[in-house]
Structure formats: structure tokens, C-alpha cells
mmCIF file of C-alpha atoms and ligand atoms in Angstrom:
data_model
loop_
_atom_site.group_PDB
_atom_site.id
_atom_site.type_symbol
_atom_site.label_atom_id
_atom_site.label_comp_id
_atom_site.label_asym_id
_atom_site.label_seq_id
_atom_site.Cartn_x
_atom_site.Cartn_y
_atom_site.Cartn_z
ATOM 1 C CA UNK A 1 13.963 -11.768 -18.473
ATOM 2 C CA UNK A 2 10.921 -10.870 -16.322
ATOM 3 C CA UNK A 3 9.317 -13.786 -14.515
ATOM 4 C CA UNK A 4 5.887 -13.205 -12.960
ATOM 5 C CA UNK A 5 5.263 -15.637 -10.173
ATOM 6 C CA UNK A 6 1.693 -15.238 -8.645
ATOM 7 C CA UNK A 7 2.291 -16.545 -5.101
ATOM 8 C CA UNK A 8 -0.866 -17.677 -3.319
ATOM 9 C CA UNK A 9 -1.996 -15.746 -0.119
ATOM 10 C CA UNK A 10 -5.055 -16.588 2.270
ATOM 11 C CA UNK A 11 -6.250 -13.045 1.684
ATOM 12 C CA UNK A 12 -9.519 -12.313 -0.463
ATOM 13 C CA UNK A 13 -7.400 -10.502 -2.957
ATOM 14 C CA UNK A 14 -5.788 -13.767 -4.121
ATOM 15 C CA UNK A 15 -2.279 -14.127 -5.078
ATOM 16 C CA UNK A 16 0.476 -11.703 -4.895
ATOM 17 C CA UNK A 17 2.693 -11.092 -7.790
ATOM 18 C CA UNK A 18 6.406 -11.549 -7.117
ATOM 19 C CA UNK A 19 8.859 -10.644 -9.929
ATOM 20 C CA UNK A 20 12.101 -12.189 -10.729
ATOM 21 C CA UNK A 21 14.463 -10.116 -12.931
ATOM 22 C CA UNK A 22 16.859 -12.765 -14.347
ATOM 23 C CA UNK A 23 19.930 -10.504 -15.012
ATOM 24 C CA UNK A 24 22.805 -10.344 -12.723
ATOM 25 C CA UNK A 25 22.549 -9.717 -9.545
ATOM 26 C CA UNK A 26 19.351 -11.826 -9.813
ATOM 27 C CA UNK A 27 16.691 -9.480 -8.202
ATOM 28 C CA UNK A 28 13.248 -10.537 -6.736
ATOM 29 C CA UNK A 29 10.521 -7.916 -6.297
ATOM 30 C CA UNK A 30 7.955 -8.886 -3.465
ATOM 31 C CA UNK A 31 8.761 -12.501 -2.386
ATOM 32 C CA UNK A 32 5.112 -12.990 -1.108
ATOM 33 C CA UNK A 33 3.514 -14.230 2.021
ATOM 34 C CA UNK A 34 5.034 -16.506 4.729
ATOM 35 C CA UNK A 35 3.093 -19.594 4.223
ATOM 36 C CA UNK A 36 4.196 -23.093 3.527
ATOM 37 C CA UNK A 37 2.197 -23.037 0.259
ATOM 38 C CA UNK A 38 3.528 -19.722 -0.691
ATOM 39 C CA UNK A 39 7.221 -20.720 0.082
ATOM 40 C CA UNK A 40 6.949 -24.111 -1.917
ATOM 41 C CA UNK A 41 5.252 -22.057 -4.824
ATOM 42 C CA UNK A 42 8.035 -19.694 -4.929
ATOM 43 C CA UNK A 43 10.735 -22.287 -4.767
ATOM 44 C CA UNK A 44 9.139 -24.304 -7.474
ATOM 45 C CA UNK A 45 8.496 -21.163 -9.640
ATOM 46 C CA UNK A 46 12.150 -20.193 -9.491
ATOM 47 C CA UNK A 47 13.205 -23.648 -10.197
ATOM 48 C CA UNK A 48 11.122 -23.414 -13.233
ATOM 49 C CA UNK A 49 12.916 -20.388 -14.340
ATOM 50 C CA UNK A 50 16.247 -22.091 -13.934
ATOM 51 C CA UNK A 51 17.108 -20.138 -10.873
ATOM 52 C CA UNK A 52 18.130 -21.439 -7.427
ATOM 53 C CA UNK A 53 17.349 -19.564 -4.130
ATOM 54 C CA UNK A 54 21.004 -19.137 -3.380
ATOM 55 C CA UNK A 55 21.356 -17.136 -6.780
ATOM 56 C CA UNK A 56 19.136 -14.420 -5.711
ATOM 57 C CA UNK A 57 21.096 -11.522 -4.507
ATOM 58 C CA UNK A 58 18.729 -8.751 -4.136
ATOM 59 C CA UNK A 59 15.203 -8.764 -2.844
ATOM 60 C CA UNK A 60 13.161 -5.324 -3.081
ATOM 61 C CA UNK A 61 9.997 -4.788 -1.258
ATOM 62 C CA UNK A 62 7.473 -2.333 -2.548
ATOM 63 C CA UNK A 63 5.962 -1.917 1.138
ATOM 64 C CA UNK A 64 5.692 -3.656 4.280
ATOM 65 C CA UNK A 65 2.253 -5.324 3.864
ATOM 66 C CA UNK A 66 2.423 -8.884 4.852
ATOM 67 C CA UNK A 67 1.216 -10.537 1.656
ATOM 68 C CA UNK A 68 3.969 -8.838 -0.171
ATOM 69 C CA UNK A 69 7.004 -9.350 2.000
ATOM 70 C CA UNK A 70 6.418 -12.433 4.520
ATOM 71 C CA UNK A 71 9.138 -14.401 2.925
ATOM 72 C CA UNK A 72 11.889 -11.639 2.922
ATOM 73 C CA UNK A 73 13.479 -12.699 5.914
ATOM 74 C CA UNK A 74 13.537 -16.262 5.127
ATOM 75 C CA UNK A 75 14.612 -15.759 1.548
ATOM 76 C CA UNK A 76 17.267 -13.163 2.393
ATOM 77 C CA UNK A 77 18.979 -15.537 4.853
ATOM 78 C CA UNK A 78 18.717 -18.638 2.697
ATOM 79 C CA UNK A 79 20.051 -16.784 -0.283
ATOM 80 C CA UNK A 80 22.496 -14.410 1.668
ATOM 81 C CA UNK A 81 20.597 -11.732 -0.406
ATOM 82 C CA UNK A 82 20.152 -8.001 0.544
ATOM 83 C CA UNK A 83 16.759 -6.708 1.155
ATOM 84 C CA UNK A 84 15.937 -3.159 -0.447
ATOM 85 C CA UNK A 85 13.123 -1.381 1.532
ATOM 86 C CA UNK A 86 12.203 2.336 1.983
ATOM 87 C CA UNK A 87 13.246 3.817 5.076
ATOM 88 C CA UNK A 88 9.732 4.669 6.199
ATOM 89 C CA UNK A 89 8.686 1.063 6.078
ATOM 90 C CA UNK A 90 11.444 -0.370 8.264
ATOM 91 C CA UNK A 91 9.809 0.636 11.639
ATOM 92 C CA UNK A 92 6.934 -1.347 10.603
ATOM 93 C CA UNK A 93 8.823 -4.633 10.641
ATOM 94 C CA UNK A 94 9.879 -3.985 14.366
ATOM 95 C CA UNK A 95 9.023 -6.748 16.861
ATOM 96 C CA UNK A 96 6.886 -4.318 19.044
ATOM 97 C CA UNK A 97 5.074 -2.543 16.220
ATOM 98 C CA UNK A 98 1.357 -2.620 16.382
ATOM 99 C CA UNK A 99 -0.288 -1.396 13.331
ATOM 100 C CA UNK A 100 -3.708 -0.675 14.693
ATOM 101 C CA UNK A 101 -2.528 0.318 18.054
ATOM 102 C CA UNK A 102 -0.689 3.200 16.484
ATOM 103 C CA UNK A 103 -3.863 4.423 14.639
ATOM 104 C CA UNK A 104 -6.258 4.234 17.626
ATOM 105 C CA UNK A 105 -6.163 7.907 18.417
ATOM 106 C CA UNK A 106 -7.173 8.647 14.775
ATOM 107 C CA UNK A 107 -10.050 6.026 14.785
ATOM 108 C CA UNK A 108 -11.322 7.825 18.097
ATOM 109 C CA UNK A 109 -11.002 11.127 16.479
ATOM 110 C CA UNK A 110 -12.839 9.665 13.518
ATOM 111 C CA UNK A 111 -15.891 8.814 15.798
ATOM 112 C CA UNK A 112 -15.383 5.061 15.695
ATOM 113 C CA UNK A 113 -16.982 3.675 18.675
ATOM 114 C CA UNK A 114 -14.477 1.786 21.081
ATOM 115 C CA UNK A 115 -16.511 -1.525 20.776
ATOM 116 C CA UNK A 116 -15.716 -1.296 16.934
ATOM 117 C CA UNK A 117 -12.132 -0.551 17.479
ATOM 118 C CA UNK A 118 -11.938 -3.494 19.811
ATOM 119 C CA UNK A 119 -13.617 -5.675 17.331
ATOM 120 C CA UNK A 120 -11.256 -4.715 14.430
ATOM 121 C CA UNK A 121 -8.146 -5.149 16.676
ATOM 122 C CA UNK A 122 -9.185 -8.587 17.631
ATOM 123 C CA UNK A 123 -9.427 -9.792 14.144
ATOM 124 C CA UNK A 124 -6.438 -12.143 13.696
ATOM 125 C CA UNK A 125 -4.344 -11.747 10.680
ATOM 126 C CA UNK A 126 -3.986 -15.239 9.056
ATOM 127 C CA UNK A 127 -0.404 -14.454 8.181
ATOM 128 C CA UNK A 128 2.501 -13.898 10.676
ATOM 129 C CA UNK A 129 3.967 -10.426 11.098
ATOM 130 C CA UNK A 130 6.714 -10.020 8.433
ATOM 131 C CA UNK A 131 10.156 -9.561 9.495
ATOM 132 C CA UNK A 132 13.437 -8.137 8.073
ATOM 133 C CA UNK A 133 16.768 -10.270 8.395
ATOM 134 C CA UNK A 134 19.136 -8.969 11.076
ATOM 135 C CA UNK A 135 21.821 -8.055 8.421
ATOM 136 C CA UNK A 136 21.700 -6.825 4.910
ATOM 137 C CA UNK A 137 18.800 -4.412 4.856
ATOM 138 C CA UNK A 138 19.445 -1.508 2.653
ATOM 139 C CA UNK A 139 17.345 1.487 3.317
ATOM 140 C CA UNK A 140 16.050 3.459 0.153
ATOM 141 C CA UNK A 141 14.444 6.898 -0.102
ATOM 142 C CA UNK A 142 13.476 6.967 -3.681
ATOM 143 C CA UNK A 143 15.640 7.949 -6.626
ATOM 144 C CA UNK A 144 18.206 5.298 -6.435
ATOM 145 C CA UNK A 145 19.121 3.266 -9.493
ATOM 146 C CA UNK A 146 19.578 -0.245 -8.983
ATOM 147 C CA UNK A 147 21.912 -1.723 -11.847
ATOM 148 C CA UNK A 148 21.905 -4.980 -13.273
ATOM 149 C CA UNK A 149 23.772 -6.365 -16.205
ATOM 150 C CA UNK A 150 21.219 -5.942 -18.906
ATOM 151 C CA UNK A 151 18.885 -3.336 -17.061
ATOM 152 C CA UNK A 152 18.332 -1.232 -14.121
ATOM 153 C CA UNK A 153 15.542 -0.312 -11.638
ATOM 154 C CA UNK A 154 15.024 3.254 -10.649
ATOM 155 C CA UNK A 155 13.320 3.550 -7.136
ATOM 156 C CA UNK A 156 10.225 5.756 -7.243
ATOM 157 C CA UNK A 157 8.822 6.690 -3.719
ATOM 158 C CA UNK A 158 4.892 6.857 -4.311
ATOM 159 C CA UNK A 159 3.208 6.910 -0.986
ATOM 160 C CA UNK A 160 -0.578 6.839 -0.190
ATOM 161 C CA UNK A 161 -1.213 3.274 0.286
ATOM 162 C CA UNK A 162 1.509 2.879 2.677
ATOM 163 C CA UNK A 163 3.964 6.066 3.620
ATOM 164 C CA UNK A 164 6.919 4.075 2.309
ATOM 165 C CA UNK A 165 5.561 2.366 -0.709
ATOM 166 C CA UNK A 166 7.923 2.086 -3.648
ATOM 167 C CA UNK A 167 7.392 1.363 -7.383
ATOM 168 C CA UNK A 168 10.377 0.394 -9.673
ATOM 169 C CA UNK A 169 10.857 1.653 -13.106
ATOM 170 C CA UNK A 170 12.833 -0.457 -15.522
ATOM 171 C CA UNK A 171 13.945 2.246 -17.733
ATOM 172 C CA UNK A 172 15.286 0.237 -20.630
ATOM 173 C CA UNK A 173 12.248 -1.754 -21.483
ATOM 174 C CA UNK A 174 9.810 1.000 -19.884
ATOM 175 C CA UNK A 175 8.389 -1.605 -17.376
ATOM 176 C CA UNK A 176 6.908 -0.356 -14.127
ATOM 177 C CA UNK A 177 6.581 -2.684 -11.101
ATOM 178 C CA UNK A 178 3.857 -0.829 -9.355
ATOM 179 C CA UNK A 179 3.277 -2.876 -6.176
ATOM 180 C CA UNK A 180 -0.164 -1.938 -4.668
ATOM 181 C CA UNK A 181 0.163 1.655 -6.092
ATOM 182 C CA UNK A 182 -1.482 0.885 -9.470
ATOM 183 C CA UNK A 183 -3.744 -2.370 -9.885
ATOM 184 C CA UNK A 184 -5.933 -3.188 -12.866
ATOM 185 C CA UNK A 185 -9.390 -3.742 -11.118
ATOM 186 C CA UNK A 186 -8.905 -2.203 -7.832
ATOM 187 C CA UNK A 187 -8.249 1.239 -6.311
ATOM 188 C CA UNK A 188 -5.737 0.851 -3.474
ATOM 189 C CA UNK A 189 -6.946 2.160 -0.241
ATOM 190 C CA UNK A 190 -5.323 5.678 0.991
ATOM 191 C CA UNK A 191 -4.585 4.312 4.604
ATOM 192 C CA UNK A 192 -4.362 6.146 7.861
ATOM 193 C CA UNK A 193 -0.706 6.767 8.606
ATOM 194 C CA UNK A 194 0.825 8.995 11.364
ATOM 195 C CA UNK A 195 3.516 11.556 10.352
ATOM 196 C CA UNK A 196 6.854 9.818 11.492
ATOM 197 C CA UNK A 197 8.345 13.129 12.877
ATOM 198 C CA UNK A 198 4.925 14.122 14.604
ATOM 199 C CA UNK A 199 2.848 10.735 15.199
ATOM 200 C CA UNK A 200 0.027 12.702 16.570
ATOM 201 C CA UNK A 201 -0.719 14.197 12.933
ATOM 202 C CA UNK A 202 -1.812 12.174 9.987
ATOM 203 C CA UNK A 203 -0.124 12.241 6.628
ATOM 204 C CA UNK A 204 -2.357 13.315 3.914
ATOM 205 C CA UNK A 205 -2.529 9.954 2.221
ATOM 206 C CA UNK A 206 -4.911 10.911 -0.698
ATOM 207 C CA UNK A 207 -3.106 13.948 -1.545
ATOM 208 C CA UNK A 208 0.264 11.825 -1.606
ATOM 209 C CA UNK A 209 -1.476 9.175 -3.792
ATOM 210 C CA UNK A 210 -2.935 11.676 -6.195
ATOM 211 C CA UNK A 211 0.399 13.316 -6.418
ATOM 212 C CA UNK A 212 1.946 10.055 -7.256
ATOM 213 C CA UNK A 213 -0.564 9.441 -10.007
ATOM 214 C CA UNK A 214 0.318 12.817 -11.632
ATOM 215 C CA UNK A 215 4.138 11.621 -11.582
ATOM 216 C CA UNK A 216 3.190 8.312 -13.328
ATOM 217 C CA UNK A 217 0.862 10.113 -15.904
ATOM 218 C CA UNK A 218 4.054 11.745 -17.262
ATOM 219 C CA UNK A 219 6.181 8.842 -17.529
ATOM 220 C CA UNK A 220 6.813 6.635 -20.533
ATOM 221 C CA UNK A 221 5.528 3.219 -19.560
ATOM 222 C CA UNK A 222 5.164 0.379 -21.748
ATOM 223 C CA UNK A 223 3.622 -2.307 -19.338
ATOM 224 C CA UNK A 224 2.775 -2.131 -15.725
ATOM 225 C CA UNK A 225 3.564 -5.052 -13.661
ATOM 226 C CA UNK A 226 1.285 -4.927 -10.582
ATOM 227 C CA UNK A 227 1.516 -6.445 -7.153
ATOM 228 C CA UNK A 228 -1.860 -8.177 -7.827
ATOM 229 C CA UNK A 229 -3.807 -9.422 -10.976
ATOM 230 C CA UNK A 230 -3.142 -8.921 -14.483
ATOM 231 C CA UNK A 231 -0.591 -6.458 -16.304
ATOM 232 C CA UNK A 232 -1.779 -3.149 -17.531
ATOM 233 C CA UNK A 233 -1.031 -2.237 -20.933
ATOM 234 C CA UNK A 234 -2.151 1.374 -20.815
ATOM 235 C CA UNK A 235 -0.539 2.940 -17.954
ATOM 236 C CA UNK A 236 -2.135 6.507 -18.632
ATOM 237 C CA UNK A 237 -5.556 4.958 -19.006
ATOM 238 C CA UNK A 238 -5.107 3.307 -15.623
ATOM 239 C CA UNK A 239 -3.948 6.454 -14.002
ATOM 240 C CA UNK A 240 -6.908 8.488 -15.338
ATOM 241 C CA UNK A 241 -9.431 5.734 -14.143
ATOM 242 C CA UNK A 242 -7.749 6.016 -10.552
ATOM 243 C CA UNK A 243 -8.001 9.868 -10.763
ATOM 244 C CA UNK A 244 -11.647 9.582 -11.763
ATOM 245 C CA UNK A 245 -12.404 7.087 -9.074
ATOM 246 C CA UNK A 246 -11.136 9.615 -6.220
ATOM 247 C CA UNK A 247 -12.809 12.570 -7.935
ATOM 248 C CA UNK A 248 -16.212 10.783 -7.788
ATOM 249 C CA UNK A 249 -15.511 9.615 -4.351
ATOM 250 C CA UNK A 250 -14.765 13.083 -3.140
ATOM 251 C CA UNK A 251 -18.027 14.109 -4.584
ATOM 252 C CA UNK A 252 -19.976 11.364 -2.988
ATOM 253 C CA UNK A 253 -18.185 12.132 0.546
ATOM 254 C CA UNK A 254 -18.992 15.831 0.096
ATOM 255 C CA UNK A 255 -22.578 15.090 -0.820
ATOM 256 C CA UNK A 256 -23.097 13.183 2.568
ATOM 257 C CA UNK A 257 -22.249 16.353 4.291
ATOM 258 C CA UNK A 258 -24.872 18.233 2.455
ATOM 259 C CA UNK A 259 -27.673 18.102 5.231
ATOM 260 C CA UNK A 260 -25.840 17.737 8.392
ATOM 261 C CA UNK A 261 -22.276 17.727 9.888
ATOM 262 C CA UNK A 262 -20.920 14.088 10.493
ATOM 263 C CA UNK A 263 -17.733 12.462 11.855
ATOM 264 C CA UNK A 264 -15.845 10.048 9.628
ATOM 265 C CA UNK A 265 -17.563 6.929 11.086
ATOM 266 C CA UNK A 266 -21.093 8.193 10.547
ATOM 267 C CA UNK A 267 -20.192 9.268 6.949
ATOM 268 C CA UNK A 268 -18.638 5.828 6.204
ATOM 269 C CA UNK A 269 -21.836 4.004 7.547
ATOM 270 C CA UNK A 270 -23.852 6.121 5.173
ATOM 271 C CA UNK A 271 -21.567 5.459 2.018
ATOM 272 C CA UNK A 272 -20.756 1.789 2.782
ATOM 273 C CA UNK A 273 -23.934 0.573 4.914
ATOM 274 C CA UNK A 274 -23.093 -3.068 4.332
ATOM 275 C CA UNK A 275 -19.436 -3.011 5.560
ATOM 276 C CA UNK A 276 -18.244 -5.454 8.473
ATOM 277 C CA UNK A 277 -15.199 -6.709 10.074
ATOM 278 C CA UNK A 278 -11.871 -5.548 9.145
ATOM 279 C CA UNK A 279 -13.355 -3.594 6.117
ATOM 280 C CA UNK A 280 -14.692 -1.249 8.612
ATOM 281 C CA UNK A 281 -11.315 -0.007 9.109
ATOM 282 C CA UNK A 282 -10.517 0.243 5.563
ATOM 283 C CA UNK A 283 -13.737 2.125 5.012
ATOM 284 C CA UNK A 284 -13.034 4.801 7.779
ATOM 285 C CA UNK A 285 -9.498 5.032 6.412
ATOM 286 C CA UNK A 286 -10.763 5.692 2.902
ATOM 287 C CA UNK A 287 -13.501 8.245 4.082
ATOM 288 C CA UNK A 288 -11.038 10.155 6.365
ATOM 289 C CA UNK A 289 -8.502 10.512 3.559
ATOM 290 C CA UNK A 290 -11.171 12.105 1.348
ATOM 291 C CA UNK A 291 -12.347 14.062 4.088
ATOM 292 C CA UNK A 292 -8.950 15.360 4.825
ATOM 293 C CA UNK A 293 -8.602 16.220 1.156
ATOM 294 C CA UNK A 294 -11.773 18.148 1.016
ATOM 295 C CA UNK A 295 -10.953 20.125 4.207
ATOM 296 C CA UNK A 296 -7.433 21.237 2.582
ATOM 297 C CA UNK A 297 -9.135 22.307 -0.635
ATOM 298 C CA UNK A 298 -11.601 24.373 1.253
ATOM 299 C CA UNK A 299 -14.725 22.521 0.109
ATOM 300 C CA UNK A 300 -15.368 21.058 3.725
ATOM 301 C CA UNK A 301 -14.714 22.329 7.181
ATOM 302 C CA UNK A 302 -13.837 20.315 10.292
ATOM 303 C CA UNK A 303 -14.448 21.046 13.856
ATOM 304 C CA UNK A 304 -13.333 19.184 17.143
ATOM 305 C CA UNK A 305 -16.229 18.246 19.455
ATOM 306 C CA UNK A 306 -14.971 16.927 22.559
ATOM 307 C CA UNK A 307 -12.200 15.141 20.721
ATOM 308 C CA UNK A 308 -14.070 13.845 17.663
ATOM 309 C CA UNK A 309 -13.867 15.659 14.414
ATOM 310 C CA UNK A 310 -17.217 16.702 12.817
ATOM 311 C CA UNK A 311 -17.351 17.907 9.169
ATOM 312 C CA UNK A 312 -19.671 19.884 7.070
ATOM 313 C CA UNK A 313 -19.660 21.277 3.643
ATOM 314 C CA UNK A 314 -18.025 24.728 3.581
ATOM 315 C CA UNK A 315 -20.803 27.148 3.342
ATOM 316 C CA UNK A 316 -23.595 24.837 4.774
ATOM 317 C CA UNK A 317 -25.042 25.388 8.179
HETATM 318 ZN ZN1 ZN B 401 -1.195 -5.896 -1.677
#
């Protein structure tokens, strides 16, 4: 009843997994990126599963990243399907939404040199900006149950990688569709995200992510169906691996502050000396999320020096 469709993407990460739940109303999780190749692959795969596009009645998006949801608008309009997406992701589909521009104040605060900000901003995304259809968008908040004839999906709001990231739990078969929240071989980046009600402040993305892992840890999950790569048979093991990854990373970030105070960009350069291109943004995001966490738990302290935040180990000079 679950068809896994690995739709190709132009990104290094490789295909994005789209999932067809073949129980009425037919539901598709993450249709994949807006490319001719992706579209053809999806149509062919659905046909292989004996389903015409017009039969899809519901599209659910785990988050707004373009590799997962670029085809949502086309598919919804072709099929007349409704698109379910978390309310916090909806503004990110706006025509004037500029992902990096919204984050520039945080990057400057992180000590990222303007020439690097310019460089990262000028890297062109090979995929077009995703759009939602004009009609038929259903905003979810988490907690909703999406019923089908033979099963149901519970919406779980699990932010950290994106503020409105959702996972879907199919209770009858104990299947978890994890989007980018839990992947087999990579740990998703806790990304910089402004607080919607107060855009000058950042969300505590790592704290949110770790809280989400604690929720998953207690759930009965038979199989995890991730947004990229192979399925995960042991959810608890994957959760504890992710928890350990961030615990180790917190120690690494803290050890960098042992001898001198640093801003996020400087710490990032020590931890990832080889990093380049768009990865610089991801590296800054990752280190900043860990620094925020360390400050909150009291292991590090932060000082604002002329608009740039410097960190040191608590107790060190
Ligand atoms: Zn992804």
C-alpha cells in the first residue's frame, strides 16, 4: 500500500523519496522537485503503481525545501488535489520570499564577512522557487489525523531543520514518514530560522530538533520512511545516533572556545576548514545552532561586540 518513489534531483544528496499511500483518498507525500526529469519519473512511477495523476486527492508536504515540494503546485492543479502543509512553511512559498535575505542580519551577527554573504547569496539554486496552488491549501499545525479507508496519518510537528517541518505517523502499521527529520546516513542541519512573531530573534533550532528526537524515542515505530535514502528499521537506534551526533558536536564546538573567544564564523572555520560555496551557510547555521544551545544551558557565554556575537566557554577568560 506504500509505494516509495525516489524522484531524481539535481542536488548532491540525490533523489528525494516521494511516497504514495494507495488507500482512498490517495495521498502523496512530497511529490519531489520541479524538473522535467522529476515530473516524468513521478508520472511513470505512479502509472507503474496503477494510479493516474487525477486520482491523487491529497498531497502532504513535510517542509518547504524545493527538492521535496517543487512539483506540488503542478500536481495539485493537474489532479485537483488539496495540499497539506504546516502553517509555518506557507510564507516561504510567497512570491517575494527571499530565504537568504531574511537571514542576513543573523549572518552579520555571526561574524560572516559581507563578501561571503554576497558570495553565498549569488549561488543560483538549480531548482525554481516552489509554489503552492492558488486554491486548496490546507494549513496544519500538528496533531491532525488524515483519514484514509485503510489507515490514517497523524501529523507530527517536528521543527529544527525547518520551522514548519512535519512527519507523518501511520498508526495502524506503525510507519513513520520522516521527511528530512530522520535520515539513515546524514544528520539534518538545524538551520537558522527567525521567530515568526519576532523576526529579529532566532528560533532555538537545535533545541527544537533534540526535543523532536525525544518525542520519536518514545513512539512505537516499525519502519521509518525517510525523505532521502534507505528506510530505517530501527528508529530508536537512529534517534540515539542523532542524539550522540549532536552531543559530540556540542563538545567540539565548546572545545574550540577553550582558548579564546570567537564569533560563529571563526569557530566554523576552525571546525570545517575545507568548507566552500553554499556549505559555508550550512556550516554557520550548524555552529550557531550549537552555540545557542551551549549558551542556553550555561556552558558558554555570549557577548555583543559592535553587532557581532562573540562566545567563550563559561568560566574561561
Ligand atoms: Zn531534503
